[in-house]
Amino acid sequence: MSRSNTGVTVEREPAAPIGEPAAPCPVREVLERVSGKWSIQIVIAAAPGPIRFTELERAIEGISRRMLTLTLRSLERDGLIERTVYPTVPPKVVYTLTDPARELYESFLQLMEWAERNRAQITQARRRYDTEATREPLPVS
Amino acid sequence: MSRSNTGVTVEREPAAPIGEPAAPCPVREVLERVSGKWSIQIVIAAAPGPIRFTELERAIEGISRRMLTLTLRSLERDGLIERTVYPTVPPKVVYTLTDPARELYESFLQLMEWAERNRAQITQARRRYDTEATREPLPVS
DNA sequence: CGGCATCCCCCAGGATACTG
DNA sequence: CAGTATCCTGGGGGATGCCG
């Protein structure tokens, strides 16, 4: 094991020179957190309260069992989610957001509200742009 | 031109049934906006005011001329950035954020602040997780 | 139920070169 | 200066199968 390719961008940094507090650039950090296809969706789904594996699977449209596990591990690793196992039969596992994750959720809400506010405008702009005769030479075949 | 492969996820939707206002799910929208490697970085760089192509290129560490162009077009298409050409010689082009983009920028700031506030915690959690004898560290590069 | 392990595909995006 | 046009790759992530 342990050499499987994938892993929700699980990579060690190029090892900053010495004991450097590492890169300050928060943009990258945010992107790493947020730009995966599933991380925030899990955070969002878990925001209302502790949630089980299967519930997550059903709540998040289109996620595969594989990516769910992978992403959960990644979130757990970063201390954003807590995994609790009830050693019953059959097994029961619940995932709970930590405080940082809850803050992340709040901040992300801003973005979603932005998207909602501007959905129409953007769609329109896009349509306009696409139909502008300017380009689209419809060249030789 | 016009059908070159790549393009910052420039694809026509699978054509919603009719004149549907399309999907409501804002998460996806946000991710599409934000999860590219460069979109928000451009927005951030352009936030202080109109900025030229080359200035962007220098401001955004690691971006290629190609991706800069591509991402700019994508932002322009969605009405987030405005392109102004001064027909001088040599040519001069400036890019300016639109209001929606400025709002996006503001919202994104929240996320960056979150990242800064929690940087230490996360790094720590990660280190702890990786050194927990239980499992060996997730793949190293 | 809650996962790992494999195999494989696709496309975002890097490198490079040419142009008005 | 401000782009365009090709060519090519890496790794994110889907599909599938097996296990305690």
PDB file of N, CA, C and O in Angstrom, chain A residues 6-38:
ATOM      1  N   THR A   6      -3.126   8.651  -6.590  1.00  0.00           N
ATOM      2  CA  THR A   6      -4.003   9.736  -6.183  1.00  0.00           C
ATOM      3  C   THR A   6      -3.962  10.108  -4.721  1.00  0.00           C
ATOM      4  O   THR A   6      -3.319   9.494  -3.926  1.00  0.00           O
ATOM      5  N   GLY A   7      -4.689  11.156  -4.385  1.00  0.00           N
ATOM      6  CA  GLY A   7      -4.785  11.511  -2.985  1.00  0.00           C
ATOM      7  C   GLY A   7      -5.155  12.940  -2.672  1.00  0.00           C
ATOM      8  O   GLY A   7      -4.605  13.521  -1.766  1.00  0.00           O
ATOM      9  N   VAL A   8      -6.080  13.520  -3.407  1.00  0.00           N
ATOM     10  CA  VAL A   8      -6.545  14.848  -3.059  1.00  0.00           C
ATOM     11  C   VAL A   8      -5.363  15.780  -2.814  1.00  0.00           C
ATOM     12  O   VAL A   8      -5.234  16.416  -1.783  1.00  0.00           O
ATOM     13  N   THR A   9      -4.522  15.826  -3.783  1.00  0.00           N
ATOM     14  CA  THR A   9      -3.344  16.684  -3.688  1.00  0.00           C
ATOM     15  C   THR A   9      -2.607  16.499  -2.375  1.00  0.00           C
ATOM     16  O   THR A   9      -2.416  17.417  -1.603  1.00  0.00           O
ATOM     17  N   VAL A  10      -2.253  15.291  -2.114  1.00  0.00           N
ATOM     18  CA  VAL A  10      -1.458  15.035  -0.928  1.00  0.00           C
ATOM     19  C   VAL A  10       0.009  15.059  -1.312  1.00  0.00           C
ATOM     20  O   VAL A  10       0.540  14.119  -1.869  1.00  0.00           O
ATOM     21  N   GLU A  11       0.628  16.173  -1.043  1.00  0.00           N
ATOM     22  CA  GLU A  11       2.037  16.301  -1.383  1.00  0.00           C
ATOM     23  C   GLU A  11       2.749  17.060  -0.296  1.00  0.00           C
ATOM     24  O   GLU A  11       2.193  17.946   0.317  1.00  0.00           O
ATOM     25  N   ARG A  12       3.999  16.680  -0.096  1.00  0.00           N
ATOM     26  CA  ARG A  12       4.766  17.479   0.846  1.00  0.00           C
ATOM     27  C   ARG A  12       5.310  18.669   0.095  1.00  0.00           C
ATOM     28  O   ARG A  12       5.760  18.556  -1.032  1.00  0.00           O
ATOM     29  N   GLU A  13       5.305  19.812   0.713  1.00  0.00           N
ATOM     30  CA  GLU A  13       5.905  21.006   0.112  1.00  0.00           C
ATOM     31  C   GLU A  13       7.354  20.715  -0.264  1.00  0.00           C
ATOM     32  O   GLU A  13       7.962  19.815   0.299  1.00  0.00           O
ATOM     33  N   PRO A  14       7.889  21.495  -1.183  1.00  0.00           N
ATOM     34  CA  PRO A  14       9.297  21.346  -1.564  1.00  0.00           C
ATOM     35  C   PRO A  14      10.239  21.558  -0.389  1.00  0.00           C
ATOM     36  O   PRO A  14      11.397  21.888  -0.565  1.00  0.00           O
ATOM     37  N   ALA A  15       9.746  21.400   0.805  1.00  0.00           N
ATOM     38  CA  ALA A  15      10.570  21.524   2.000  1.00  0.00           C
ATOM     39  C   ALA A  15      11.269  22.865   2.106  1.00  0.00           C
ATOM     40  O   ALA A  15      12.398  23.035   1.685  1.00  0.00           O
ATOM     41  N   ALA A  16      10.580  23.828   2.674  1.00  0.00           N
ATOM     42  CA  ALA A  16      11.169  25.153   2.859  1.00  0.00           C
ATOM     43  C   ALA A  16      12.534  25.016   3.520  1.00  0.00           C
ATOM     44  O   ALA A  16      12.734  24.168   4.390  1.00  0.00           O
ATOM     45  N   PRO A  17      13.469  25.854   3.086  1.00  0.00           N
ATOM     46  CA  PRO A  17      14.865  25.822   3.509  1.00  0.00           C
ATOM     47  C   PRO A  17      15.123  25.154   4.847  1.00  0.00           C
ATOM     48  O   PRO A  17      15.706  24.102   4.917  1.00  0.00           O
ATOM     49  N   ILE A  18      14.697  25.758   5.927  1.00  0.00           N
ATOM     50  CA  ILE A  18      14.950  25.144   7.229  1.00  0.00           C
ATOM     51  C   ILE A  18      13.662  25.052   8.029  1.00  0.00           C
ATOM     52  O   ILE A  18      12.705  24.458   7.571  1.00  0.00           O
ATOM     53  N   GLY A  19      13.644  25.622   9.179  1.00  0.00           N
ATOM     54  CA  GLY A  19      12.444  25.556  10.001  1.00  0.00           C
ATOM     55  C   GLY A  19      11.474  26.665   9.642  1.00  0.00           C
ATOM     56  O   GLY A  19      10.699  27.109  10.451  1.00  0.00           O
ATOM     57  N   GLU A  20      11.575  27.112   8.414  1.00  0.00           N
ATOM     58  CA  GLU A  20      10.711  28.200   7.947  1.00  0.00           C
ATOM     59  C   GLU A  20       9.246  27.946   8.254  1.00  0.00           C
ATOM     60  O   GLU A  20       8.758  26.848   8.062  1.00  0.00           O
ATOM     61  N   PRO A  21       8.567  28.961   8.727  1.00  0.00           N
ATOM     62  CA  PRO A  21       7.119  28.863   8.926  1.00  0.00           C
ATOM     63  C   PRO A  21       6.410  28.642   7.593  1.00  0.00           C
ATOM     64  O   PRO A  21       5.200  28.649   7.529  1.00  0.00           O
ATOM     65  N   ALA A  22       7.170  28.460   6.567  1.00  0.00           N
ATOM     66  CA  ALA A  22       6.648  28.164   5.234  1.00  0.00           C
ATOM     67  C   ALA A  22       5.978  29.365   4.573  1.00  0.00           C
ATOM     68  O   ALA A  22       5.834  30.413   5.169  1.00  0.00           O
ATOM     69  N   ALA A  23       5.588  29.119   3.343  1.00  0.00           N
ATOM     70  CA  ALA A  23       4.992  30.171   2.515  1.00  0.00           C
ATOM     71  C   ALA A  23       3.851  30.879   3.239  1.00  0.00           C
ATOM     72  O   ALA A  23       3.066  30.257   3.928  1.00  0.00           O
ATOM     73  N   PRO A  24       3.740  32.191   3.040  1.00  0.00           N
ATOM     74  CA  PRO A  24       2.695  32.961   3.666  1.00  0.00           C
ATOM     75  C   PRO A  24       1.469  33.016   2.765  1.00  0.00           C
ATOM     76  O   PRO A  24       0.353  33.076   3.222  1.00  0.00           O
ATOM     77  N   CYS A  25       1.710  32.971   1.464  1.00  0.00           N
ATOM     78  CA  CYS A  25       0.660  33.156   0.466  1.00  0.00           C
ATOM     79  C   CYS A  25      -0.590  32.347   0.759  1.00  0.00           C
ATOM     80  O   CYS A  25      -0.632  31.155   0.573  1.00  0.00           O
ATOM     81  N   PRO A  26      -1.615  33.023   1.226  1.00  0.00           N
ATOM     82  CA  PRO A  26      -2.840  32.358   1.650  1.00  0.00           C
ATOM     83  C   PRO A  26      -3.690  31.913   0.465  1.00  0.00           C
ATOM     84  O   PRO A  26      -4.491  30.997   0.580  1.00  0.00           O
ATOM     85  N   VAL A  27      -3.488  32.560  -0.656  1.00  0.00           N
ATOM     86  CA  VAL A  27      -4.283  32.204  -1.828  1.00  0.00           C
ATOM     87  C   VAL A  27      -4.111  30.728  -2.144  1.00  0.00           C
ATOM     88  O   VAL A  27      -5.084  29.992  -2.312  1.00  0.00           O
ATOM     89  N   ARG A  28      -2.868  30.340  -2.238  1.00  0.00           N
ATOM     90  CA  ARG A  28      -2.565  28.946  -2.528  1.00  0.00           C
ATOM     91  C   ARG A  28      -3.213  28.008  -1.521  1.00  0.00           C
ATOM     92  O   ARG A  28      -3.800  26.998  -1.877  1.00  0.00           O
ATOM     93  N   GLU A  29      -3.063  28.378  -0.260  1.00  0.00           N
ATOM     94  CA  GLU A  29      -3.636  27.538   0.786  1.00  0.00           C
ATOM     95  C   GLU A  29      -5.128  27.376   0.594  1.00  0.00           C
ATOM     96  O   GLU A  29      -5.668  26.279   0.665  1.00  0.00           O
ATOM     97  N   VAL A  30      -5.779  28.500   0.369  1.00  0.00           N
ATOM     98  CA  VAL A  30      -7.216  28.466   0.179  1.00  0.00           C
ATOM     99  C   VAL A  30      -7.567  27.581  -1.005  1.00  0.00           C
ATOM    100  O   VAL A  30      -8.450  26.739  -0.937  1.00  0.00           O
ATOM    101  N   LEU A  31      -6.816  27.779  -2.088  1.00  0.00           N
ATOM    102  CA  LEU A  31      -7.099  26.993  -3.273  1.00  0.00           C
ATOM    103  C   LEU A  31      -6.923  25.504  -3.008  1.00  0.00           C
ATOM    104  O   LEU A  31      -7.731  24.693  -3.425  1.00  0.00           O
ATOM    105  N   GLU A  32      -5.875  25.173  -2.291  1.00  0.00           N
ATOM    106  CA  GLU A  32      -5.656  23.763  -1.984  1.00  0.00           C
ATOM    107  C   GLU A  32      -6.829  23.196  -1.192  1.00  0.00           C
ATOM    108  O   GLU A  32      -7.251  22.075  -1.406  1.00  0.00           O
ATOM    109  N   ARG A  33      -7.333  23.998  -0.286  1.00  0.00           N
ATOM    110  CA  ARG A  33      -8.452  23.567   0.537  1.00  0.00           C
ATOM    111  C   ARG A  33      -9.714  23.413  -0.288  1.00  0.00           C
ATOM    112  O   ARG A  33     -10.431  22.441  -0.227  1.00  0.00           O
ATOM    113  N   VAL A  34      -9.932  24.402  -1.100  1.00  0.00           N
ATOM    114  CA  VAL A  34     -11.232  24.610  -1.686  1.00  0.00           C
ATOM    115  C   VAL A  34     -11.369  24.077  -3.105  1.00  0.00           C
ATOM    116  O   VAL A  34     -12.452  23.739  -3.545  1.00  0.00           O
ATOM    117  N   SER A  35     -10.224  23.966  -3.788  1.00  0.00           N
ATOM    118  CA  SER A  35     -10.343  23.725  -5.214  1.00  0.00           C
ATOM    119  C   SER A  35     -10.531  22.255  -5.567  1.00  0.00           C
ATOM    120  O   SER A  35     -10.816  21.920  -6.695  1.00  0.00           O
ATOM    121  N   GLY A  36     -10.379  21.391  -4.609  1.00  0.00           N
ATOM    122  CA  GLY A  36     -10.730  20.014  -4.878  1.00  0.00           C
ATOM    123  C   GLY A  36     -12.212  19.961  -5.182  1.00  0.00           C
ATOM    124  O   GLY A  36     -12.961  20.870  -4.838  1.00  0.00           O
ATOM    125  N   LYS A  37     -12.638  18.928  -5.818  1.00  0.00           N
ATOM    126  CA  LYS A  37     -14.030  18.880  -6.231  1.00  0.00           C
ATOM    127  C   LYS A  37     -14.955  18.619  -5.049  1.00  0.00           C
ATOM    128  O   LYS A  37     -16.145  18.910  -5.110  1.00  0.00           O
ATOM    129  N   TRP A  38     -14.419  18.054  -3.963  1.00  0.00           N
ATOM    130  CA  TRP A  38     -15.309  17.555  -2.922  1.00  0.00           C
ATOM    131  C   TRP A  38     -15.128  18.134  -1.531  1.00  0.00           C
ATOM    132  O   TRP A  38     -16.090  18.148  -0.740  1.00  0.00           O
TER     133      TRP A  38
END
